[in-house]
Amino acid sequence: MAVDHNSEEGRGIRKCIPLNTIPEPHFEKLCKYLTVEKQAKGYQLFERGDKTDDLIYLLTGEVTLKSNGIKIETIAAGSELAKFALAHQIPRKIGAVANNPISFLRMPPKVMAKLQESRSTTNYNQMLIEPEEDTSVDWMTRLLKS
């Protein structure tokens, strides 16, 4: 189901980087294609070596990042680290496990690519090109006066 951009989930997604830089009309359109997943404690978001290139943003709950069974870091929703996609390097260098019930956004990178493509097209279309002033008269006037 699509995300309402005015809902609590929508406001949480809006804080994610780089989604926080998208103009509001584009963000509203993007939300129509997003779904938030909810999972229970112990859910494995991804494992070390995973080659799935989805961007994953933690919206609620807490996850532990691990590598070879060693705890690397714990990330809580709403923290500065949660604003960024979790372990976005592919293949993934670490795994992530939910410490409690979580909700998260799983976004295929093609969605972001299309959004950035549409933003650049829109920006070019919105550019205002002012006509150059006709300076030939001034030049000619100056020449005749001299």
mmCIF file of C-alpha atoms in Angstrom:
data_model
loop_
_atom_site.group_PDB
_atom_site.id
_atom_site.type_symbol
_atom_site.label_atom_id
_atom_site.label_comp_id
_atom_site.label_asym_id
_atom_site.label_seq_id
_atom_site.Cartn_x
_atom_site.Cartn_y
_atom_site.Cartn_z
ATOM 1 C CA MET A 1 0.000 0.000 0.000
ATOM 2 C CA ALA A 2 1.248 3.489 -0.844
ATOM 3 C CA VAL A 3 2.578 5.775 1.864
ATOM 4 C CA ASP A 4 0.636 8.932 2.735
ATOM 5 C CA HIS A 5 3.249 11.691 2.607
ATOM 6 C CA ASN A 6 1.479 13.499 5.500
ATOM 7 C CA SER A 7 1.380 10.423 7.765
ATOM 8 C CA GLU A 8 3.869 9.636 10.525
ATOM 9 C CA GLU A 9 5.542 7.152 8.157
ATOM 10 C CA GLY A 10 5.701 9.799 5.434
ATOM 11 C CA ARG A 11 7.291 12.295 7.815
ATOM 12 C CA GLY A 12 9.808 9.631 8.870
ATOM 13 C CA ILE A 13 10.705 8.885 5.261
ATOM 14 C CA ARG A 14 11.034 12.609 4.551
ATOM 15 C CA LYS A 15 13.937 12.764 7.062
ATOM 16 C CA CYS A 16 15.947 10.122 5.187
ATOM 17 C CA ILE A 17 18.939 11.220 3.145
ATOM 18 C CA PRO A 18 18.768 12.023 0.192
ATOM 19 C CA LEU A 19 14.949 11.909 0.247
ATOM 20 C CA ASN A 20 14.959 15.036 2.409
ATOM 21 C CA THR A 21 16.216 17.081 -0.566
ATOM 22 C CA ILE A 22 13.400 16.160 -2.947
ATOM 23 C CA PRO A 23 10.944 18.979 -3.732
ATOM 24 C CA GLU A 24 7.541 18.382 -2.137
ATOM 25 C CA PRO A 25 5.624 17.617 -5.378
ATOM 26 C CA HIS A 26 8.191 14.955 -6.315
ATOM 27 C CA PHE A 27 8.137 13.523 -2.795
ATOM 28 C CA GLU A 28 4.341 13.202 -2.918
ATOM 29 C CA LYS A 29 4.616 11.344 -6.227
ATOM 30 C CA LEU A 30 7.369 9.092 -4.869
ATOM 31 C CA CYS A 31 5.257 8.128 -1.831
ATOM 32 C CA LYS A 32 2.658 6.591 -4.149
ATOM 33 C CA TYR A 33 5.223 3.917 -5.075
ATOM 34 C CA LEU A 34 6.622 3.237 -1.600
ATOM 35 C CA THR A 35 5.536 0.697 0.993
ATOM 36 C CA VAL A 36 6.727 0.378 4.565
ATOM 37 C CA GLU A 37 7.495 -3.131 5.800
ATOM 38 C CA LYS A 38 6.976 -4.252 9.400
ATOM 39 C CA GLN A 39 8.833 -7.171 10.953
ATOM 40 C CA ALA A 40 9.214 -8.817 14.363
ATOM 41 C CA LYS A 41 12.204 -9.002 16.675
ATOM 42 C CA GLY A 42 14.935 -11.234 15.268
ATOM 43 C CA TYR A 43 14.130 -10.499 11.615
ATOM 44 C CA GLN A 44 17.253 -10.544 9.414
ATOM 45 C CA LEU A 45 17.078 -7.475 7.114
ATOM 46 C CA PHE A 46 20.131 -8.651 5.182
ATOM 47 C CA GLU A 47 23.209 -10.809 5.672
ATOM 48 C CA ARG A 48 26.880 -10.133 5.106
ATOM 49 C CA GLY A 49 27.646 -10.681 1.418
ATOM 50 C CA ASP A 50 24.053 -9.938 0.332
ATOM 51 C CA LYS A 51 24.014 -8.524 -3.202
ATOM 52 C CA THR A 52 20.467 -7.140 -3.155
ATOM 53 C CA ASP A 53 20.893 -3.468 -3.973
ATOM 54 C CA ASP A 54 17.728 -2.154 -2.288
ATOM 55 C CA LEU A 55 18.212 0.879 -0.072
ATOM 56 C CA ILE A 56 16.882 0.156 3.429
ATOM 57 C CA TYR A 57 15.894 2.949 5.819
ATOM 58 C CA LEU A 58 14.953 2.155 9.432
ATOM 59 C CA LEU A 59 11.783 4.033 10.457
ATOM 60 C CA THR A 60 10.885 2.518 13.842
ATOM 61 C CA GLY A 61 12.636 0.146 16.230
ATOM 62 C CA GLU A 62 16.268 -0.783 16.529
ATOM 63 C CA VAL A 63 18.689 -2.990 14.577
ATOM 64 C CA THR A 64 22.102 -4.420 15.341
ATOM 65 C CA LEU A 65 24.724 -4.481 12.618
ATOM 66 C CA LYS A 66 26.950 -7.584 12.806
ATOM 67 C CA SER A 67 29.877 -9.062 10.961
ATOM 68 C CA ASN A 68 30.952 -12.676 11.510
ATOM 69 C CA GLY A 69 28.849 -12.812 14.688
ATOM 70 C CA ILE A 70 30.496 -9.699 16.153
ATOM 71 C CA LYS A 71 28.288 -6.757 17.060
ATOM 72 C CA ILE A 72 29.471 -3.679 15.150
ATOM 73 C CA GLU A 73 26.822 -1.111 16.022
ATOM 74 C CA THR A 74 23.228 -0.635 17.129
ATOM 75 C CA ILE A 75 21.088 1.828 15.192
ATOM 76 C CA ALA A 76 17.849 3.221 16.585
ATOM 77 C CA ALA A 77 15.140 4.798 14.443
ATOM 78 C CA GLY A 78 15.200 8.587 14.671
ATOM 79 C CA SER A 79 18.961 8.725 15.259
ATOM 80 C CA GLU A 80 21.369 10.535 12.941
ATOM 81 C CA LEU A 81 22.614 7.181 11.573
ATOM 82 C CA ALA A 82 19.064 6.078 10.765
ATOM 83 C CA LYS A 83 18.737 8.966 8.310
ATOM 84 C CA PHE A 84 21.043 7.067 5.952
ATOM 85 C CA ALA A 85 20.425 3.772 4.165
ATOM 86 C CA LEU A 86 21.678 0.823 6.238
ATOM 87 C CA ALA A 87 24.867 -0.820 4.951
ATOM 88 C CA HIS A 88 24.387 0.515 1.432
ATOM 89 C CA GLN A 89 27.620 -0.975 0.017
ATOM 90 C CA ILE A 90 27.026 -3.920 -2.304
ATOM 91 C CA PRO A 91 27.859 -6.681 -1.601
ATOM 92 C CA ARG A 92 26.998 -5.876 1.991
ATOM 93 C CA LYS A 93 29.947 -5.911 4.368
ATOM 94 C CA ILE A 94 27.732 -6.570 7.416
ATOM 95 C CA GLY A 95 24.372 -8.047 8.361
ATOM 96 C CA ALA A 96 21.435 -6.437 10.200
ATOM 97 C CA VAL A 97 19.034 -8.018 12.707
ATOM 98 C CA ALA A 98 15.987 -6.430 14.377
ATOM 99 C CA ASN A 99 16.344 -6.026 18.156
ATOM 100 C CA ASN A 100 12.588 -5.417 18.532
ATOM 101 C CA PRO A 101 9.609 -4.946 16.202
ATOM 102 C CA ILE A 102 10.685 -2.644 13.370
ATOM 103 C CA SER A 103 9.320 -0.834 10.365
ATOM 104 C CA PHE A 104 11.508 0.080 7.446
ATOM 105 C CA LEU A 105 11.464 1.318 3.893
ATOM 106 C CA ARG A 106 12.966 -0.954 1.248
ATOM 107 C CA MET A 107 13.523 1.097 -1.876
ATOM 108 C CA PRO A 108 14.949 -0.240 -5.132
ATOM 109 C CA PRO A 109 17.688 2.082 -6.436
ATOM 110 C CA LYS A 110 15.880 2.385 -9.785
ATOM 111 C CA VAL A 111 13.136 4.341 -7.994
ATOM 112 C CA MET A 112 15.684 6.898 -6.801
ATOM 113 C CA ALA A 113 17.337 6.988 -10.227
ATOM 114 C CA LYS A 114 14.012 7.720 -11.937
ATOM 115 C CA LEU A 115 13.234 10.390 -9.374
ATOM 116 C CA GLN A 116 16.596 12.093 -9.886
ATOM 117 C CA GLU A 117 16.102 11.847 -13.648
ATOM 118 C CA SER A 118 12.702 13.519 -13.435
ATOM 119 C CA ARG A 119 14.113 16.214 -11.121
ATOM 120 C CA SER A 120 16.869 17.107 -13.574
ATOM 121 C CA THR A 121 14.394 17.225 -16.461
ATOM 122 C CA THR A 122 12.057 19.421 -14.443
ATOM 123 C CA ASN A 123 14.858 21.741 -13.431
ATOM 124 C CA TYR A 124 15.873 22.266 -17.045
ATOM 125 C CA ASN A 125 12.290 22.912 -18.088
ATOM 126 C CA GLN A 126 11.865 25.498 -15.354
ATOM 127 C CA MET A 127 14.922 27.505 -16.312
ATOM 128 C CA LEU A 128 14.187 31.008 -17.505
ATOM 129 C CA ILE A 129 16.254 32.171 -20.418
ATOM 130 C CA GLU A 130 16.317 35.927 -20.694
ATOM 131 C CA PRO A 131 16.874 37.431 -24.119
ATOM 132 C CA GLU A 132 20.136 39.248 -24.590
ATOM 133 C CA GLU A 133 19.991 43.003 -24.778
ATOM 134 C CA ASP A 134 20.550 44.478 -28.174
ATOM 135 C CA THR A 135 23.822 46.321 -27.638
ATOM 136 C CA SER A 136 24.403 47.059 -31.341
ATOM 137 C CA VAL A 137 22.575 50.415 -31.075
ATOM 138 C CA ASP A 138 24.709 51.555 -28.168
ATOM 139 C CA TRP A 139 27.850 50.516 -29.983
ATOM 140 C CA MET A 140 26.818 52.373 -33.129
ATOM 141 C CA THR A 141 25.809 55.477 -31.174
ATOM 142 C CA ARG A 142 29.170 55.586 -29.441
ATOM 143 C CA LEU A 143 30.992 55.196 -32.741
ATOM 144 C CA LEU A 144 29.075 58.065 -34.381
ATOM 145 C CA LYS A 145 29.664 60.346 -31.385
ATOM 146 C CA SER A 146 33.379 59.760 -31.492
#
